[in-house]
Coordinates of C-alpha atoms in Angstrom, one line a residue:
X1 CA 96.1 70.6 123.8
X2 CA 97.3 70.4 127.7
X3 CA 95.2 71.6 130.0
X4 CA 94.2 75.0 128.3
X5 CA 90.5 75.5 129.6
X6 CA 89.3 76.7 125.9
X7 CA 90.9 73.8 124.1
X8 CA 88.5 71.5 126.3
X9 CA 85.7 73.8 126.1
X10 CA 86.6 73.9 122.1
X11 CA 86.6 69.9 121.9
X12 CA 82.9 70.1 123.8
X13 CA 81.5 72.4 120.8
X14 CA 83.1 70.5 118.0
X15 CA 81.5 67.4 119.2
X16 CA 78.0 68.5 119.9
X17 CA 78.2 70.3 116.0
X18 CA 79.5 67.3 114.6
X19 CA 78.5 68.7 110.7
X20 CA 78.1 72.8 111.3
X21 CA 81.0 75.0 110.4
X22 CA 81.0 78.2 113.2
X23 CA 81.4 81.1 112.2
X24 CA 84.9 81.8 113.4
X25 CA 86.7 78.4 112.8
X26 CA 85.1 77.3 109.0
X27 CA 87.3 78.2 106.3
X28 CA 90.8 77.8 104.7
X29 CA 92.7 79.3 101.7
X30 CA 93.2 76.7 99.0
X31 CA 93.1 73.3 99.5
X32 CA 96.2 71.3 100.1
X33 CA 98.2 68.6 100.0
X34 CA 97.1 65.4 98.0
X35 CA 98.5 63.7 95.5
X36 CA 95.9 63.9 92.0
X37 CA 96.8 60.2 91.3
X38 CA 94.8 59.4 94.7
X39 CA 91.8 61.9 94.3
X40 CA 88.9 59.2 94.0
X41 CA 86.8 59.7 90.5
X42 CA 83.3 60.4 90.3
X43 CA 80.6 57.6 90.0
X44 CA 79.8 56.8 86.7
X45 CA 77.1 59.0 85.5
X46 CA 75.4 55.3 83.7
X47 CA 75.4 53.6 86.9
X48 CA 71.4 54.0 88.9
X49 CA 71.7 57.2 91.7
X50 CA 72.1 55.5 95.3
X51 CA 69.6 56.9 97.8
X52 CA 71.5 57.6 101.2
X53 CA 69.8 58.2 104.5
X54 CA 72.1 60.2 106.4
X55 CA 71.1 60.4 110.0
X56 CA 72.9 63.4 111.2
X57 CA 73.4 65.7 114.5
X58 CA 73.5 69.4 113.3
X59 CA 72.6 72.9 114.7
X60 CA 70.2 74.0 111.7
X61 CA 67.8 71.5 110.6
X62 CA 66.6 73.5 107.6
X63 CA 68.9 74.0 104.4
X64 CA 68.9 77.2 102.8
X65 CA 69.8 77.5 98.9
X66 CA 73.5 77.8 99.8
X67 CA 73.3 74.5 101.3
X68 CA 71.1 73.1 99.0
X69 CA 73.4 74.1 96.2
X70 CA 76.5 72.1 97.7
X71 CA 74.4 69.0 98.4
X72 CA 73.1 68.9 94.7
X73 CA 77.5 69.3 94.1
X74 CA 78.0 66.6 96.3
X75 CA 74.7 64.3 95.1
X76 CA 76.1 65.0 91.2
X77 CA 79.8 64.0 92.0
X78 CA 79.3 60.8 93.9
X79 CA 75.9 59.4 92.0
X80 CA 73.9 59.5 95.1
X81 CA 70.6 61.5 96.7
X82 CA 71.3 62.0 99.5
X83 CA 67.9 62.3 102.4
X84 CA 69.1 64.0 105.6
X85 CA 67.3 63.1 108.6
X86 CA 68.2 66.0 111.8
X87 CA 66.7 65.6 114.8
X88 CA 67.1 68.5 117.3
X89 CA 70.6 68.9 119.0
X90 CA 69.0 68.6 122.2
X91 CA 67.1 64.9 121.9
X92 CA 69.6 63.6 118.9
X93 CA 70.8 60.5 121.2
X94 CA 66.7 59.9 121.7
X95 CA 65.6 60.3 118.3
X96 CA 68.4 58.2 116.9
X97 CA 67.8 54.8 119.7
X98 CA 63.7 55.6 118.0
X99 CA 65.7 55.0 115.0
X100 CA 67.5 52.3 115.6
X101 CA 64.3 49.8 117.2
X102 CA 62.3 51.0 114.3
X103 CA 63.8 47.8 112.1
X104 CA 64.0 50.7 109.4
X105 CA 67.6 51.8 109.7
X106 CA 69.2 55.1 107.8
X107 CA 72.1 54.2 105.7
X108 CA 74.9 56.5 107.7
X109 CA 75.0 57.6 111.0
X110 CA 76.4 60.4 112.9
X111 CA 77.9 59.1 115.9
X112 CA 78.9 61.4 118.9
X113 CA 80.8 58.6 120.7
X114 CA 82.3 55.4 120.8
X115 CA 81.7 55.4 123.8
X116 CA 77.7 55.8 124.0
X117 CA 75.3 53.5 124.1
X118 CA 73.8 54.8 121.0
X119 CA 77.2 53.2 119.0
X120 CA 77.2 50.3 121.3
X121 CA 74.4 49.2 121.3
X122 CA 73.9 48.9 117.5
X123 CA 77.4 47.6 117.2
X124 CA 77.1 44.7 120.1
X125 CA 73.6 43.7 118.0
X126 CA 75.3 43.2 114.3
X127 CA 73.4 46.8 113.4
X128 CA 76.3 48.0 111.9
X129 CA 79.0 46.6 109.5
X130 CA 82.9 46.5 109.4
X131 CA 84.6 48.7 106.7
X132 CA 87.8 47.7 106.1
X133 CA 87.5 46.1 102.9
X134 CA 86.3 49.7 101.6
X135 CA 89.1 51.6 103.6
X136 CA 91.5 50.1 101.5
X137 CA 90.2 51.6 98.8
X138 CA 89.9 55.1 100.3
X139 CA 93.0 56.8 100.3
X140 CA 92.3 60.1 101.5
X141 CA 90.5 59.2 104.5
X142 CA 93.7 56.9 105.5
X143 CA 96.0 60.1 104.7
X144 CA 94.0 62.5 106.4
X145 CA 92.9 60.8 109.7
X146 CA 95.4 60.5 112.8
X147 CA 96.9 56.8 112.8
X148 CA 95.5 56.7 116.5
X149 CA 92.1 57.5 115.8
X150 CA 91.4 54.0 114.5
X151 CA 92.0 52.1 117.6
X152 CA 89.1 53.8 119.3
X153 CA 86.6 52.1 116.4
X154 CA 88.1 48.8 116.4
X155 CA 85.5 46.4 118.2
X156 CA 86.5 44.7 120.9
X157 CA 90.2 44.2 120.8
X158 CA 89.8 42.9 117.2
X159 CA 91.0 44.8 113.7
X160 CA 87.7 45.4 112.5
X161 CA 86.7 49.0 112.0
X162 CA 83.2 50.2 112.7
X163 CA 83.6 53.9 111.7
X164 CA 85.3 56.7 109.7
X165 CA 86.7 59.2 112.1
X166 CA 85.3 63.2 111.3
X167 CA 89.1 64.2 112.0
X168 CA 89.2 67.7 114.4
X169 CA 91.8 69.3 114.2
X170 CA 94.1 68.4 117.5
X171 CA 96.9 71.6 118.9
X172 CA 97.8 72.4 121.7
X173 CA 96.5 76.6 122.7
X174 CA 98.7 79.0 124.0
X175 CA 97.9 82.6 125.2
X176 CA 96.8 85.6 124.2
X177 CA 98.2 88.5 126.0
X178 CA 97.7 92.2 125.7
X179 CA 100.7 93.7 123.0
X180 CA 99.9 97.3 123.7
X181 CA 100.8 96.5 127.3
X182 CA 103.8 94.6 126.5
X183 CA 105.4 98.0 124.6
X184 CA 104.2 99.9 127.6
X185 CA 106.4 97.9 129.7
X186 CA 109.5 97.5 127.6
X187 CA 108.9 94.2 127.4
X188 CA 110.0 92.1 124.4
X189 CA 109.0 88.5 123.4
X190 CA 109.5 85.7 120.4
X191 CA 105.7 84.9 120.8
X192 CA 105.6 82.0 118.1
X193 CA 109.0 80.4 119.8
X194 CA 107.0 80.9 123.2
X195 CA 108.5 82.1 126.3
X196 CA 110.1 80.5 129.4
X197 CA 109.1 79.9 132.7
X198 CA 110.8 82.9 134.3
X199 CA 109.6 85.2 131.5
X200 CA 106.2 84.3 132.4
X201 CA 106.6 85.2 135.6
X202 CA 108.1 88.1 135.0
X203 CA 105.5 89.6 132.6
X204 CA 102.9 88.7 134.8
X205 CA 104.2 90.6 137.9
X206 CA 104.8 94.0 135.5
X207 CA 101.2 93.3 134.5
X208 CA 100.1 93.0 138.2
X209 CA 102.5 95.8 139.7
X210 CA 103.4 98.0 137.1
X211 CA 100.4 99.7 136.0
X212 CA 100.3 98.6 132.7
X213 CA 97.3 100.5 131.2
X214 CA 98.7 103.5 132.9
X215 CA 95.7 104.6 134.7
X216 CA 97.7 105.5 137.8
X217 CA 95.8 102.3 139.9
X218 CA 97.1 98.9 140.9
X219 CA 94.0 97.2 139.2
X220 CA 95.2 94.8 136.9
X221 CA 96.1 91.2 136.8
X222 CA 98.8 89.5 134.8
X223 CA 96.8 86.5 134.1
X224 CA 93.7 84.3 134.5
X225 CA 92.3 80.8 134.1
X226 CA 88.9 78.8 134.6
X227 CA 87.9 76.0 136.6
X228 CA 86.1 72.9 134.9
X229 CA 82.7 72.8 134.2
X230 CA 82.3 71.0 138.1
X231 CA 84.4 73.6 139.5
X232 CA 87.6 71.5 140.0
X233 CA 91.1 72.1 138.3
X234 CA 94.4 71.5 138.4
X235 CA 97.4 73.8 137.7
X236 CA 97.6 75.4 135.0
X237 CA 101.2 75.5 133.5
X238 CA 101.7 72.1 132.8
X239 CA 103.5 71.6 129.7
X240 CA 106.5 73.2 130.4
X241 CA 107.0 70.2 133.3
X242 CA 106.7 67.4 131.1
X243 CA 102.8 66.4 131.8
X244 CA 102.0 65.3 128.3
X245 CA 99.4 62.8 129.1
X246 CA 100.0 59.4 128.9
X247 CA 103.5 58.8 127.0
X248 CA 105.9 55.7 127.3
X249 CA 107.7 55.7 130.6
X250 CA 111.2 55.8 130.5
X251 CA 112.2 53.7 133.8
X252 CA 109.6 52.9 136.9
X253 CA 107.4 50.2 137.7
X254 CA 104.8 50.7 135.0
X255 CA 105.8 51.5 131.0
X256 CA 103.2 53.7 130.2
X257 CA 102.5 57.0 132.7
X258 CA 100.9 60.0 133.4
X259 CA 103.0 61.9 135.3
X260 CA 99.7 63.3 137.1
X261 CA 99.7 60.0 138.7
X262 CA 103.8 59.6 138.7
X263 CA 105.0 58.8 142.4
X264 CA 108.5 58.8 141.6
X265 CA 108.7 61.7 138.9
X266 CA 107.7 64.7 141.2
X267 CA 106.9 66.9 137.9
X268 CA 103.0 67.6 138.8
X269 CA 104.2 68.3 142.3
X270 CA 106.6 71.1 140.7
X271 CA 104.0 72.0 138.4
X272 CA 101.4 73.0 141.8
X273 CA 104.3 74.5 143.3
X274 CA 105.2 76.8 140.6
X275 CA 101.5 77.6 140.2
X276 CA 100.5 78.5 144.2
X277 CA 103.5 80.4 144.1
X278 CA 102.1 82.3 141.3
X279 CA 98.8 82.5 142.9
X280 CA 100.5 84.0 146.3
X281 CA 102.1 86.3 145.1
X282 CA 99.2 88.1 143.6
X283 CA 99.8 88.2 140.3
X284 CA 96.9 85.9 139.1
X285 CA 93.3 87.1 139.3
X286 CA 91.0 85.8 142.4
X287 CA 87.8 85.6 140.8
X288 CA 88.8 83.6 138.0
X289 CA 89.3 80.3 139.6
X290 CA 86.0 80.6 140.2
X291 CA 85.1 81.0 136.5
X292 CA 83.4 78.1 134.7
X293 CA 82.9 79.9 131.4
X294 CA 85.4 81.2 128.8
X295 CA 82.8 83.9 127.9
X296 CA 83.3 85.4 131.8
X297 CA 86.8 85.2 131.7
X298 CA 86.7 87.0 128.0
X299 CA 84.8 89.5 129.6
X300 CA 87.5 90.3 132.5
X301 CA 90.1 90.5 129.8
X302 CA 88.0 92.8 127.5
X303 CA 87.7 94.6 130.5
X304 CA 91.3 95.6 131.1
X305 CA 91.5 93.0 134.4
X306 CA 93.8 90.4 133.3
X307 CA 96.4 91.2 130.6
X308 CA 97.0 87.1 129.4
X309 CA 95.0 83.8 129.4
X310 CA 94.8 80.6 127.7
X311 CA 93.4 81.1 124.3
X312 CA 92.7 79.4 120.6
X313 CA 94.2 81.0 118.4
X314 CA 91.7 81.4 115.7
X315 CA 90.1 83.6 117.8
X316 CA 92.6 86.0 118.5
X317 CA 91.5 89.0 116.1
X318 CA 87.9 88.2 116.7
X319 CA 89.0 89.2 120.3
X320 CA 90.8 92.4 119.6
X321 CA 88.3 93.3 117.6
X322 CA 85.6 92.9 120.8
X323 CA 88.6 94.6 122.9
X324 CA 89.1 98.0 120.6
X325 CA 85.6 98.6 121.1
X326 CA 86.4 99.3 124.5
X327 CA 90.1 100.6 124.5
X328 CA 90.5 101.8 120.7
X329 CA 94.2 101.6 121.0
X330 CA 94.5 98.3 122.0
X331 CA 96.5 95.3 120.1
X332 CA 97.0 91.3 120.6
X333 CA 99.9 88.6 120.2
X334 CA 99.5 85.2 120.6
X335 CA 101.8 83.6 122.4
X336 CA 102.3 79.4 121.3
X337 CA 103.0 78.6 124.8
X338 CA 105.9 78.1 127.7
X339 CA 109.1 76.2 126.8
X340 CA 110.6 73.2 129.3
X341 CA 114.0 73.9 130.7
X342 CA 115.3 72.4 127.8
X343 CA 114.6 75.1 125.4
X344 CA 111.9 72.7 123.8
X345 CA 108.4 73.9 122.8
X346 CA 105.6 71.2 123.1
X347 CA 102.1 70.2 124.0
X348 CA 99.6 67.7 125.0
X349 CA 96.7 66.7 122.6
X350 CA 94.0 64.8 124.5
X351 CA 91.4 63.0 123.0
X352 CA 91.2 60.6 119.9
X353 CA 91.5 63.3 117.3
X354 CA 87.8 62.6 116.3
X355 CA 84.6 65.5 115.9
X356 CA 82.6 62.2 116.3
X357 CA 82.5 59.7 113.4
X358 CA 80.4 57.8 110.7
X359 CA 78.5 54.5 111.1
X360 CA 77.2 52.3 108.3
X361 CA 74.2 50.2 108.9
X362 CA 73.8 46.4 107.8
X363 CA 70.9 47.6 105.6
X364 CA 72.3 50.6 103.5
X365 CA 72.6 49.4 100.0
X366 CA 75.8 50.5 98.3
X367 CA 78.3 51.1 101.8
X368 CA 81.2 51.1 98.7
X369 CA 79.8 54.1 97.4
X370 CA 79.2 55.6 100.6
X371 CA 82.8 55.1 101.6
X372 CA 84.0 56.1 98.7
X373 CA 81.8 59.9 99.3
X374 CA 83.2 60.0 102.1
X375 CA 86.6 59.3 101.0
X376 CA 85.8 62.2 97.8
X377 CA 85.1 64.6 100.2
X378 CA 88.7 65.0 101.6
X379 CA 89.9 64.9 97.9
X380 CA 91.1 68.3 96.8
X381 CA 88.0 68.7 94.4
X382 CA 85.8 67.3 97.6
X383 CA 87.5 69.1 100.1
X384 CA 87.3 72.7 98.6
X385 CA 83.8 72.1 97.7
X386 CA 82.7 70.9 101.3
X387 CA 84.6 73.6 102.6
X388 CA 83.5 76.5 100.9
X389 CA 80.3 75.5 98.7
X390 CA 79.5 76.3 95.5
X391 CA 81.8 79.1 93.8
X392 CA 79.9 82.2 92.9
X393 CA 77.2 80.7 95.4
X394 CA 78.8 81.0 99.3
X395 CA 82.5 81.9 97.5
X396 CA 84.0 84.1 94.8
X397 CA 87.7 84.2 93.5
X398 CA 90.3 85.6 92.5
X399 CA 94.0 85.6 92.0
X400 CA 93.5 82.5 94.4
X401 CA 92.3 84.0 97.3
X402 CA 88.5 83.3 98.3
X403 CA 86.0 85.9 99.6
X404 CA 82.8 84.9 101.7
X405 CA 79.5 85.9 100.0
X406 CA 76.6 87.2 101.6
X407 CA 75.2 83.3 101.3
X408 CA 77.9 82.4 103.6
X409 CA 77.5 84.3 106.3
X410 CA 75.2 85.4 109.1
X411 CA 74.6 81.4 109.4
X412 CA 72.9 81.1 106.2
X413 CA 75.5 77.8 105.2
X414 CA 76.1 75.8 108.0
X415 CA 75.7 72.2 106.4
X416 CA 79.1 71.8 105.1
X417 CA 82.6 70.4 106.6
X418 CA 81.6 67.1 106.8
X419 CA 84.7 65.9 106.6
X420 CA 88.2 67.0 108.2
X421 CA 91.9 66.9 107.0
X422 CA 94.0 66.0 110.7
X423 CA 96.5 69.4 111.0
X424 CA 94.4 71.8 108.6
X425 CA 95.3 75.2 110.1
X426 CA 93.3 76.9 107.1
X427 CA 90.3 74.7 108.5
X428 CA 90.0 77.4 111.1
X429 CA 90.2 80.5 108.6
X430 CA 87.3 82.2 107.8
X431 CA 86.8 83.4 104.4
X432 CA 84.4 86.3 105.8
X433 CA 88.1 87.3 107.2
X434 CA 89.7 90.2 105.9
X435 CA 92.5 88.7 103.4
X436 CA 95.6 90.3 105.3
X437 CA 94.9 89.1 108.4
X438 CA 94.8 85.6 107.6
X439 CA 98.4 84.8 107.2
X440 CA 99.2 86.0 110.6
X441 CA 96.5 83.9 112.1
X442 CA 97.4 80.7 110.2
X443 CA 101.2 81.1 111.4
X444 CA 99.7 81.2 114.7
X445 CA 97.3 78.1 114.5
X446 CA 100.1 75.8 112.6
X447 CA 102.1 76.9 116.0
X448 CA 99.1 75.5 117.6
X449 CA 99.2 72.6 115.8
X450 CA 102.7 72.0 115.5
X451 CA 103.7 71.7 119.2
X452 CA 101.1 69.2 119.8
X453 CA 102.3 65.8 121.2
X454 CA 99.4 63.5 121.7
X455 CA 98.2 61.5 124.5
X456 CA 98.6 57.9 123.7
X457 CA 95.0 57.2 125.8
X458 CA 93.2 58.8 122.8
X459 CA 90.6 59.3 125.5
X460 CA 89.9 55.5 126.6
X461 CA 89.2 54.9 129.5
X462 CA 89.5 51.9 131.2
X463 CA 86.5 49.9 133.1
X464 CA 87.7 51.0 136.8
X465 CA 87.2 54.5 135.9
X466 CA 83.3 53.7 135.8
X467 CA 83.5 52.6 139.6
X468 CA 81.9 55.1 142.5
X469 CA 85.0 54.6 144.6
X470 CA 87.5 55.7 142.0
X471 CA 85.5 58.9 140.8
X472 CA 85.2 59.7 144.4
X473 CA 88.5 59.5 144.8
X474 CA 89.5 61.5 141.4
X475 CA 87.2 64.5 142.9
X476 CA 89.8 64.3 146.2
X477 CA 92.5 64.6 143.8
X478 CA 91.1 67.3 141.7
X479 CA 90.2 69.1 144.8
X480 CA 93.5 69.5 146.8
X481 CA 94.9 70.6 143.9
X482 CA 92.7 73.3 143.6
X483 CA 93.7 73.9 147.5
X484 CA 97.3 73.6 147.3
X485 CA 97.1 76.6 144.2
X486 CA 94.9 78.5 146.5
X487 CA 96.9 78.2 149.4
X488 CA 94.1 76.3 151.7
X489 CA 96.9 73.1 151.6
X490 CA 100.7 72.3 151.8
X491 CA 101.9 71.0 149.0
X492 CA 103.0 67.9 151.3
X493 CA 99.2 67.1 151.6
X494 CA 99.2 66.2 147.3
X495 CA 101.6 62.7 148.6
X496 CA 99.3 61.6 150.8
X497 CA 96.1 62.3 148.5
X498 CA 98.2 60.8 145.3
X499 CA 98.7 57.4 148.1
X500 CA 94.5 57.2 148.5
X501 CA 94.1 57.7 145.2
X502 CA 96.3 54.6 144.0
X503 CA 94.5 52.7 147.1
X504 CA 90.9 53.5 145.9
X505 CA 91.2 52.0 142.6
X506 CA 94.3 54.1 141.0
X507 CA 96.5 51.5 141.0
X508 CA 94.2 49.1 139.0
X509 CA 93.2 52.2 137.0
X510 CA 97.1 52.3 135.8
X511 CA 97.2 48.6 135.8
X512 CA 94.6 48.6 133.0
X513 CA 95.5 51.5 131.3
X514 CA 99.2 50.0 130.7
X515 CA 97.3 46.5 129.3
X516 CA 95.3 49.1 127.0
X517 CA 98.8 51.2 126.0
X518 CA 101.1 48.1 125.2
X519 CA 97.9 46.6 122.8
X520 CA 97.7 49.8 121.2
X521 CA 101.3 50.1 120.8
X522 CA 101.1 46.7 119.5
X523 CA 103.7 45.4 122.8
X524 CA 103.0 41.5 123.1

């Protein structure tokens, strides 16, 4: 996902609705991909029901008829009764420790991190219970997940598992830039085969300089980004350079590297220079950097300021649609991103391809059968009724195309996706979207998808990184960066920060991530 600013702010909302479907990214077409021979069967109907307490984060604590109508599916398919317990969004890690020291444990739990003390805890303290002996027996969830999401639930260096990921669905987000704007100009692109550096470049100077929504003024910008949520960033084309994360190293003194951190590979340094250049010359917005939300740097694009930013792309039309109110006339491309100077279109996915993940408590009484639910709902029965509901309830259909009913929008069925298939682009398709534009917007999310390249971290982060001297000194690093792109620094100055940075605790901080990477990677 690089460094797009949206597919950071998207990862924040996925985690935080770990079982809501939103209203623009909850839907696909037809279910996909499984062989029938692997679809789990149902419990037998002679066998007692299994009560499962299901302690879950979620927007919407009440269930309305729609979602009461695929829970009695689910409940009828699996042999269970399933009792939700939802605590509000905003005290869930609270409620669920009140939980936990009760001594009267729910079955499953929600867990936002496996890195919070809420998992932890519970895990160090023999709350919670392996699972491997039921993932073998769980072949959609093993299909499904990303290989490297596993290592993140493993307990302490050892093989056994403690969760079941809730896959997201990991890309990498290009742009979406104004079309109408593009024809103005004479300019023509391959937006889905991306564009190159110097055609970047290019379209944003005719964007800056050449009055581009021929209004006779020099008011418009060619593009425009956001700073993190504590102001810093870094630049932002980065792909295109070869920063991917944390990938194998091909020569150097360590075998795993972020080229962030790279002393000898120079690519972030040509990455800032491109970038300031950009930013000197005027062709990039001024405000924006000092933009922390998405929704204020939608608003300057709506407004006719910027002409291209980083977007998802399953929320491109939902965008023009917002946009036409304004300038009836106008149109939208998304554009999967900048090639390298090799011709080659990729991305980075950060992250360890997890919306959050299931727990199973020592005291739940069938964890088989809850595996096994679990493992149904990404089965192409499971999965199409998880998705969508109930037919003729949230969905009707015909000639294989499915049409949102009034149950299923508005909010009024939000406890559904449970579970995720890794690389669903029909995940993010709305059925409440009209049918013709869907094809359009799935080419553009499997371009997403398909360019991805993911970080081998999959988000760990070593015990250094907790220190007060090395966070000080990553905020130095983040905040030169932001000087060199705004000119207030040479780009000389990034050496010597990149040399205090390895002295305050950066060079352990690679040290450890390298022992982390070559465990992972299963390197003796």
């Amino acid at each position: 996902m690089g460094k797009s600013k949206l597919s950071v702010l998207m990862l924040l909302v996925s985690v935080g609705l770990a079982f809501s479907v939103m209203a623009g990214c909850s839907s696909e077409e037809k279910a996909e991909g499984i062989d029938e021979t692997n679809t789990p069967q149902s419990t037998s109907a002679d066998q007692e029901p299994v009560t499962v307490k299901w302690f879950i984060n979620d927007s919407k604590p009440d269930f309305t008829d729609a979602d009461n109508a695929l829970r009695a599916a689910i409940e009828k398919a699996n042999n269970v009764k399933l009792e939700f317990e939802i605590p509000p969004l905003s005290n869930y890690k609270e409620r669920l420790q009140i939980a936990l020291a009760s001594g009267t444990y729910p079955d499953i739990i929600t867990m936002i991190s496996n890195t919070d003390e809420t998992y932890l805890s519970p895990l160090n303290n023999g709350l919670l219970i392996p699972l491997n002996e039921y993932l073998d027996d769980a072949p959609n969830i093993k299909k499904y997940t990303y290989d490297f999401s596993w290592a993140s639930l493993k307990k302490n260096g050892t093989d056994e598992i403690y969760g079941i990921p809730r896959t997201t669905i990991m890309r990498q987000d290009g742009f979406v830039i104004r079309q109408d704007w593009l024809d103005k100009l004479g300019i023509t692109i391959n937006p889905l085969e991306g564009i190159t550096l110097d055609q970047f470049e290019d379209i944003l100077k005719q964007f800056t300089f050449n009055d581009p929504d021929n209004n006779g003024k020099q008011d418009t910008y060619g593009f425009g980004f956001t700073a993190n949520a504590d102001g810093s960033f870094g630049p932002f084309v980065t792909a295109p350079f070869g920063i991917l994360g944390w990938q194998k190293n091909d020569g150097g003194k360590y075998a795993y590297m972020n080229k962030m951190y790279d002393q000898q590979d120079g690519s972030y340094k040509k990455a800032l220079e491109y970038c300031a250049r950009l930013y000197k010359e005027g062709v990039i917005d001024p405000s924006t950097p000092l933009m922390k939300s998405s929704a204020n740097l939608d608003q300057k694009f709506e407004q006719g300021v910027i002409g291209m930013k980083p977007q998802f792309a399953g929320h491109v039309n939902d965008q023009e649609e917002r946009l036409k109110k304004i300038v009836p006339t106008a149109k939208l491309t998304y554009v999967a991103g900048i090639k390298n100077e090799q011709g080659e279109l990729t991305g980075v996915g950060y992250g360890s391809g997890m919306s959050g993940f299931y727990a199973i408590t020592k005291t739940a009484k069938d964890p088989e059968r809850i595996v096994k639910m679990l493992d149904w709902m990404l089965s192409d029965e499971g999965y199409k009724l998880t998705r969508y509901g109930v037919k003729d309830v949230t969905y009707t259909e015909q000639d294989g195309v499915l049409m949102a009913t009034d149950a299923a929008k508005n909010n009024n069925f939000t406890h559904s996706g449970y579970m995720r298939r890794k690389g669903d682009a029909d995940y993010f398709i709305n059925i409440a979207i009209a049918p013709q534009l869907r094809p359009q917007m799935k080419k553009n999310l499997e371009a997403a998808i398909n360019m991805m390249q993911p970080s081998l971290d999959a988000g760990y982060q070593p015990p250094i990184a907790s220190s007060t001297q090395y966070i000080d000194a990553q905020k130095q690093f983040y905040a030169i960066t932001a000087k060199i792109i705004l000119g207030g620094a040479t780009i000389n100055e990034f050496d010597k920060t990149l040399e205090n940075w390895y002295k305050a605790g950066g060079e352990q901080y690679v040290k450890e991530m390298n022992d982390y990477l070559a465990k992972a990677q299963g390197v003796e």
